[in-house]
Amino acid sequence: MHVVVNAAMSADGKLSSRRREQIAISGEADFDRVDRLRADSDAVVVGVGTVLADDPHLTVKDETLREKRRESDRPANPARVVVDSSGRTPTDAAILDDAATTYVCLSEAASVERRAALADSAELVTAGEERVDLLRAFATLQEQGLEQVMVEGGGELIFSLFDAGLVDELRVFIGSKIIGGRDAPTLADGEGFVTEFPSLDLESVDRLDDGVVLTWRVADR
């Protein structure tokens, strides 16, 4: 499995404000880039915090890109994956509609009631006791044929994926805004590393809209 983390952040490294509300950091050219990356992926992954904050649909917007997927005998949209240890994903979330298959990765701590509610519109993957065991969950997803995986946030999930050694590539649009705030989410939140920091090899720098897109490979992958 090849895991690509993609994100847009402000010039000071924030994904959104301290209110955790969606902020337009990039513009149309970057939206098109993200749409192409989705179209090239077998699955798009987010954490439940992103679902609760933004209610994303995570589908391919461009009909031409969807048609190219159909022509190559793939579904019009990639599968969608929510990492949700306790099953907090709302049953009316946009990500649970019938535009694509959706997987919800749960831990054993998720209640029977929440499992039953989500099972009506999602494939459930159980891995881990209190929190989702990402290594086991991603191995299960790979068994379902998901080889090219795009991760769209948030910061807690991105940190956890780096911590688990699952990230192969990082692509970041850095926009021309300063957001600030010690409580505003960053690219990689969570506990943070204190030793053995993941190392990245810079592959490219591309100007886009009023910012830049940086592409790194994870050095030890």
mmCIF file of C-alpha atoms in Angstrom:
data_model
loop_
_atom_site.group_PDB
_atom_site.id
_atom_site.type_symbol
_atom_site.label_atom_id
_atom_site.label_comp_id
_atom_site.label_asym_id
_atom_site.label_seq_id
_atom_site.Cartn_x
_atom_site.Cartn_y
_atom_site.Cartn_z
ATOM 1 C CA MET A 1 0.000 0.000 0.000
ATOM 2 C CA HIS A 2 1.216 3.494 -0.906
ATOM 3 C CA VAL A 3 -0.009 6.180 1.512
ATOM 4 C CA VAL A 4 0.034 9.845 0.468
ATOM 5 C CA VAL A 5 -0.811 12.528 3.027
ATOM 6 C CA ASN A 6 -2.182 15.665 1.379
ATOM 7 C CA ALA A 7 -2.971 18.896 3.224
ATOM 8 C CA ALA A 8 -3.330 22.643 2.851
ATOM 9 C CA MET A 9 -1.934 24.795 5.630
ATOM 10 C CA SER A 10 -1.294 28.446 6.320
ATOM 11 C CA ALA A 11 2.151 30.006 6.161
ATOM 12 C CA ASP A 12 2.429 29.406 9.915
ATOM 13 C CA GLY A 13 1.503 25.724 9.643
ATOM 14 C CA LYS A 14 -2.168 25.769 10.706
ATOM 15 C CA LEU A 15 -4.893 23.656 9.108
ATOM 16 C CA SER A 16 -7.673 25.911 10.442
ATOM 17 C CA SER A 17 -8.366 28.374 13.242
ATOM 18 C CA ARG A 18 -8.685 27.595 16.943
ATOM 19 C CA ARG A 19 -12.443 27.254 16.324
ATOM 20 C CA ARG A 20 -11.605 24.339 13.984
ATOM 21 C CA GLU A 21 -13.810 25.796 11.285
ATOM 22 C CA GLN A 22 -13.021 25.184 7.633
ATOM 23 C CA ILE A 23 -10.919 28.002 6.142
ATOM 24 C CA ALA A 24 -10.183 28.536 2.439
ATOM 25 C CA ILE A 25 -6.385 28.370 2.426
ATOM 26 C CA SER A 26 -5.860 27.511 -1.247
ATOM 27 C CA GLY A 27 -7.656 28.393 -4.483
ATOM 28 C CA GLU A 28 -9.074 26.823 -7.637
ATOM 29 C CA ALA A 29 -5.769 25.579 -9.026
ATOM 30 C CA ASP A 30 -5.059 23.649 -5.837
ATOM 31 C CA PHE A 31 -8.634 22.336 -5.692
ATOM 32 C CA ASP A 32 -8.017 20.886 -9.169
ATOM 33 C CA ARG A 33 -4.744 19.332 -8.001
ATOM 34 C CA VAL A 34 -6.506 17.676 -5.062
ATOM 35 C CA ASP A 35 -9.287 16.430 -7.342
ATOM 36 C CA ARG A 36 -6.724 14.780 -9.636
ATOM 37 C CA LEU A 37 -5.026 13.178 -6.648
ATOM 38 C CA ARG A 38 -8.375 11.805 -5.456
ATOM 39 C CA ALA A 39 -9.082 10.466 -8.931
ATOM 40 C CA ASP A 40 -5.733 8.644 -8.910
ATOM 41 C CA SER A 41 -6.448 7.045 -5.519
ATOM 42 C CA ASP A 42 -8.198 3.850 -4.504
ATOM 43 C CA ALA A 43 -9.356 5.431 -1.240
ATOM 44 C CA VAL A 44 -9.511 8.769 0.566
ATOM 45 C CA VAL A 45 -8.988 8.647 4.347
ATOM 46 C CA VAL A 46 -9.978 11.117 7.073
ATOM 47 C CA GLY A 47 -10.324 11.049 10.830
ATOM 48 C CA VAL A 48 -13.687 11.375 12.510
ATOM 49 C CA GLY A 49 -12.765 14.881 13.705
ATOM 50 C CA THR A 50 -12.683 16.037 10.087
ATOM 51 C CA VAL A 51 -16.080 14.434 9.465
ATOM 52 C CA LEU A 52 -17.591 16.180 12.492
ATOM 53 C CA ALA A 53 -16.031 19.561 11.678
ATOM 54 C CA ASP A 54 -16.446 19.717 7.881
ATOM 55 C CA ASP A 55 -18.898 16.964 6.827
ATOM 56 C CA PRO A 56 -16.835 16.290 3.674
ATOM 57 C CA HIS A 57 -18.149 14.317 0.701
ATOM 58 C CA LEU A 58 -14.687 13.236 -0.522
ATOM 59 C CA THR A 59 -15.734 12.509 -4.095
ATOM 60 C CA VAL A 60 -14.114 13.420 -7.413
ATOM 61 C CA LYS A 61 -15.646 16.701 -8.596
ATOM 62 C CA ASP A 62 -14.620 16.681 -12.272
ATOM 63 C CA GLU A 63 -16.865 14.518 -14.460
ATOM 64 C CA THR A 64 -14.023 13.963 -16.933
ATOM 65 C CA LEU A 65 -11.897 12.447 -14.169
ATOM 66 C CA ARG A 66 -14.805 10.279 -13.025
ATOM 67 C CA GLU A 67 -15.330 9.061 -16.580
ATOM 68 C CA LYS A 68 -11.646 8.142 -16.915
ATOM 69 C CA ARG A 69 -11.997 6.025 -13.788
ATOM 70 C CA ARG A 70 -15.028 4.249 -15.280
ATOM 71 C CA GLU A 71 -13.136 3.640 -18.525
ATOM 72 C CA SER A 72 -10.428 1.856 -16.537
ATOM 73 C CA ASP A 73 -13.043 -0.374 -14.852
ATOM 74 C CA ARG A 74 -12.913 1.478 -11.558
ATOM 75 C CA PRO A 75 -15.788 3.083 -9.639
ATOM 76 C CA ALA A 76 -16.438 6.733 -10.490
ATOM 77 C CA ASN A 77 -15.205 7.726 -7.024
ATOM 78 C CA PRO A 78 -12.559 6.220 -4.759
ATOM 79 C CA ALA A 79 -13.622 4.462 -1.592
ATOM 80 C CA ARG A 80 -13.868 6.615 1.518
ATOM 81 C CA VAL A 81 -12.411 5.660 4.881
ATOM 82 C CA VAL A 82 -13.148 7.170 8.301
ATOM 83 C CA VAL A 83 -10.884 6.375 11.250
ATOM 84 C CA ASP A 84 -13.334 6.542 14.145
ATOM 85 C CA SER A 85 -12.375 4.634 17.290
ATOM 86 C CA SER A 86 -15.698 4.977 19.127
ATOM 87 C CA GLY A 87 -18.118 5.235 16.201
ATOM 88 C CA ARG A 88 -18.989 8.937 16.408
ATOM 89 C CA THR A 89 -19.626 9.348 12.668
ATOM 90 C CA PRO A 90 -23.203 10.715 12.254
ATOM 91 C CA THR A 91 -25.485 8.420 10.304
ATOM 92 C CA ASP A 92 -26.476 11.367 8.074
ATOM 93 C CA ALA A 93 -22.857 12.331 7.269
ATOM 94 C CA ALA A 94 -22.219 13.115 3.601
ATOM 95 C CA ILE A 95 -19.435 10.537 3.554
ATOM 96 C CA LEU A 96 -21.987 7.770 4.123
ATOM 97 C CA ASP A 97 -24.044 8.399 0.996
ATOM 98 C CA ASP A 98 -24.088 5.977 -1.942
ATOM 99 C CA ALA A 99 -21.596 7.868 -4.141
ATOM 100 C CA ALA A 100 -18.872 5.375 -3.179
ATOM 101 C CA THR A 101 -18.126 2.553 -0.787
ATOM 102 C CA THR A 102 -17.308 3.830 2.706
ATOM 103 C CA TYR A 103 -15.285 1.987 5.337
ATOM 104 C CA VAL A 104 -15.451 3.024 8.996
ATOM 105 C CA CYS A 105 -12.490 1.820 11.051
ATOM 106 C CA LEU A 106 -13.529 1.218 14.664
ATOM 107 C CA SER A 107 -11.911 -0.053 17.823
ATOM 108 C CA GLU A 108 -13.431 -2.738 20.017
ATOM 109 C CA ALA A 109 -14.579 0.085 22.332
ATOM 110 C CA ALA A 110 -17.280 1.159 19.855
ATOM 111 C CA SER A 111 -20.710 0.231 21.202
ATOM 112 C CA VAL A 112 -23.021 -2.347 19.668
ATOM 113 C CA GLU A 113 -25.564 0.418 19.035
ATOM 114 C CA ARG A 114 -23.128 2.588 17.084
ATOM 115 C CA ARG A 115 -21.931 -0.398 15.076
ATOM 116 C CA ALA A 116 -25.483 -1.286 14.129
ATOM 117 C CA ALA A 117 -26.262 2.298 13.121
ATOM 118 C CA LEU A 118 -23.184 2.598 10.896
ATOM 119 C CA ALA A 119 -23.444 -0.873 9.368
ATOM 120 C CA ASP A 120 -26.463 0.200 7.317
ATOM 121 C CA SER A 121 -24.340 2.466 5.106
ATOM 122 C CA ALA A 122 -20.680 1.498 5.666
ATOM 123 C CA GLU A 123 -18.330 -1.447 5.747
ATOM 124 C CA LEU A 124 -16.991 -1.788 9.291
ATOM 125 C CA VAL A 125 -13.344 -2.593 10.036
ATOM 126 C CA THR A 126 -12.505 -3.391 13.668
ATOM 127 C CA ALA A 127 -8.872 -3.128 14.772
ATOM 128 C CA GLY A 128 -7.524 -2.266 18.230
ATOM 129 C CA GLU A 129 -8.988 -2.230 21.729
ATOM 130 C CA GLU A 130 -9.476 1.417 22.762
ATOM 131 C CA ARG A 131 -8.106 3.163 19.650
ATOM 132 C CA VAL A 132 -7.957 2.043 16.054
ATOM 133 C CA ASP A 133 -4.806 0.018 15.402
ATOM 134 C CA LEU A 134 -3.801 1.687 12.152
ATOM 135 C CA LEU A 135 -1.380 -1.030 11.061
ATOM 136 C CA ARG A 136 -4.079 -3.689 11.335
ATOM 137 C CA ALA A 137 -6.792 -1.476 9.854
ATOM 138 C CA PHE A 138 -4.705 -0.508 6.821
ATOM 139 C CA ALA A 139 -3.696 -4.148 6.293
ATOM 140 C CA THR A 140 -7.388 -5.032 6.159
ATOM 141 C CA LEU A 141 -8.070 -2.201 3.711
ATOM 142 C CA GLN A 142 -5.227 -3.423 1.519
ATOM 143 C CA GLU A 143 -6.834 -6.869 1.481
ATOM 144 C CA GLN A 144 -9.895 -5.149 -0.009
ATOM 145 C CA GLY A 145 -7.749 -3.995 -2.946
ATOM 146 C CA LEU A 146 -7.000 -0.457 -1.718
ATOM 147 C CA GLU A 147 -3.389 0.100 -2.776
ATOM 148 C CA GLN A 148 -3.110 3.849 -3.509
ATOM 149 C CA VAL A 149 -4.431 5.722 -0.468
ATOM 150 C CA MET A 150 -4.809 9.474 -0.009
ATOM 151 C CA VAL A 151 -5.092 10.921 3.518
ATOM 152 C CA GLU A 152 -6.800 14.309 3.887
ATOM 153 C CA GLY A 153 -6.531 14.876 7.637
ATOM 154 C CA GLY A 154 -6.840 15.901 10.283
ATOM 155 C CA GLY A 155 -3.728 16.547 12.296
ATOM 156 C CA GLU A 156 -4.337 13.826 14.901
ATOM 157 C CA LEU A 157 -4.689 11.149 12.222
ATOM 158 C CA ILE A 158 -1.692 12.418 10.259
ATOM 159 C CA PHE A 159 0.535 12.274 13.346
ATOM 160 C CA SER A 160 -0.722 8.776 14.164
ATOM 161 C CA LEU A 161 0.030 7.565 10.636
ATOM 162 C CA PHE A 162 3.579 8.946 10.807
ATOM 163 C CA ASP A 163 3.958 7.386 14.259
ATOM 164 C CA ALA A 164 2.864 4.015 12.849
ATOM 165 C CA GLY A 165 5.343 4.314 9.959
ATOM 166 C CA LEU A 166 2.582 4.141 7.365
ATOM 167 C CA VAL A 167 3.228 7.349 5.389
ATOM 168 C CA ASP A 168 5.149 7.123 2.116
ATOM 169 C CA GLU A 169 4.652 10.617 0.726
ATOM 170 C CA LEU A 170 3.626 14.067 1.988
ATOM 171 C CA ARG A 171 2.195 16.774 -0.251
ATOM 172 C CA VAL A 172 1.420 20.152 1.300
ATOM 173 C CA PHE A 173 0.013 23.338 -0.167
ATOM 174 C CA ILE A 174 1.295 26.281 1.879
ATOM 175 C CA GLY A 175 -0.947 29.311 1.474
ATOM 176 C CA SER A 176 -0.487 33.018 2.029
ATOM 177 C CA LYS A 177 -2.404 33.356 5.312
ATOM 178 C CA ILE A 178 -1.343 33.655 8.932
ATOM 179 C CA ILE A 179 -3.869 32.001 11.241
ATOM 180 C CA GLY A 180 -2.054 31.753 14.566
ATOM 181 C CA GLY A 181 -3.372 30.369 17.827
ATOM 182 C CA ARG A 182 -1.687 27.888 20.136
ATOM 183 C CA ASP A 183 -4.842 25.739 20.026
ATOM 184 C CA ALA A 184 -5.280 25.831 16.248
ATOM 185 C CA PRO A 185 -4.721 22.416 14.602
ATOM 186 C CA THR A 186 -1.423 21.816 12.834
ATOM 187 C CA LEU A 187 -0.360 19.363 10.165
ATOM 188 C CA ALA A 188 0.663 16.736 12.735
ATOM 189 C CA ASP A 189 -0.937 17.059 16.170
ATOM 190 C CA GLY A 190 -1.186 14.185 18.645
ATOM 191 C CA GLU A 191 1.465 13.582 21.276
ATOM 192 C CA GLY A 192 4.350 14.696 19.087
ATOM 193 C CA PHE A 193 7.759 13.124 18.618
ATOM 194 C CA VAL A 194 10.584 13.641 21.108
ATOM 195 C CA THR A 195 13.091 11.201 19.559
ATOM 196 C CA GLU A 196 13.476 9.485 16.192
ATOM 197 C CA PHE A 197 11.735 12.207 14.194
ATOM 198 C CA PRO A 198 10.495 11.091 10.767
ATOM 199 C CA SER A 199 12.802 12.413 8.071
ATOM 200 C CA LEU A 200 11.650 13.642 4.653
ATOM 201 C CA ASP A 201 13.378 13.952 1.273
ATOM 202 C CA LEU A 202 12.176 16.976 -0.711
ATOM 203 C CA GLU A 203 11.152 15.973 -4.237
ATOM 204 C CA SER A 204 9.624 19.120 -5.703
ATOM 205 C CA VAL A 205 8.529 22.708 -5.077
ATOM 206 C CA ASP A 206 5.788 24.105 -7.326
ATOM 207 C CA ARG A 207 4.187 27.538 -7.227
ATOM 208 C CA LEU A 208 0.386 27.336 -7.324
ATOM 209 C CA ASP A 209 -2.254 30.009 -6.741
ATOM 210 C CA ASP A 210 -0.704 32.377 -4.175
ATOM 211 C CA GLY A 211 1.347 29.682 -2.496
ATOM 212 C CA VAL A 212 3.543 26.641 -3.068
ATOM 213 C CA VAL A 213 3.074 22.881 -3.155
ATOM 214 C CA LEU A 214 5.862 20.913 -1.481
ATOM 215 C CA THR A 215 6.220 17.185 -2.169
ATOM 216 C CA TRP A 216 8.329 14.997 0.105
ATOM 217 C CA ARG A 217 9.064 11.285 0.243
ATOM 218 C CA VAL A 218 9.445 9.766 3.684
ATOM 219 C CA ALA A 219 13.162 9.023 3.873
ATOM 220 C CA ASP A 220 13.058 5.644 5.591
ATOM 221 C CA ARG A 221 10.213 4.121 3.546
#
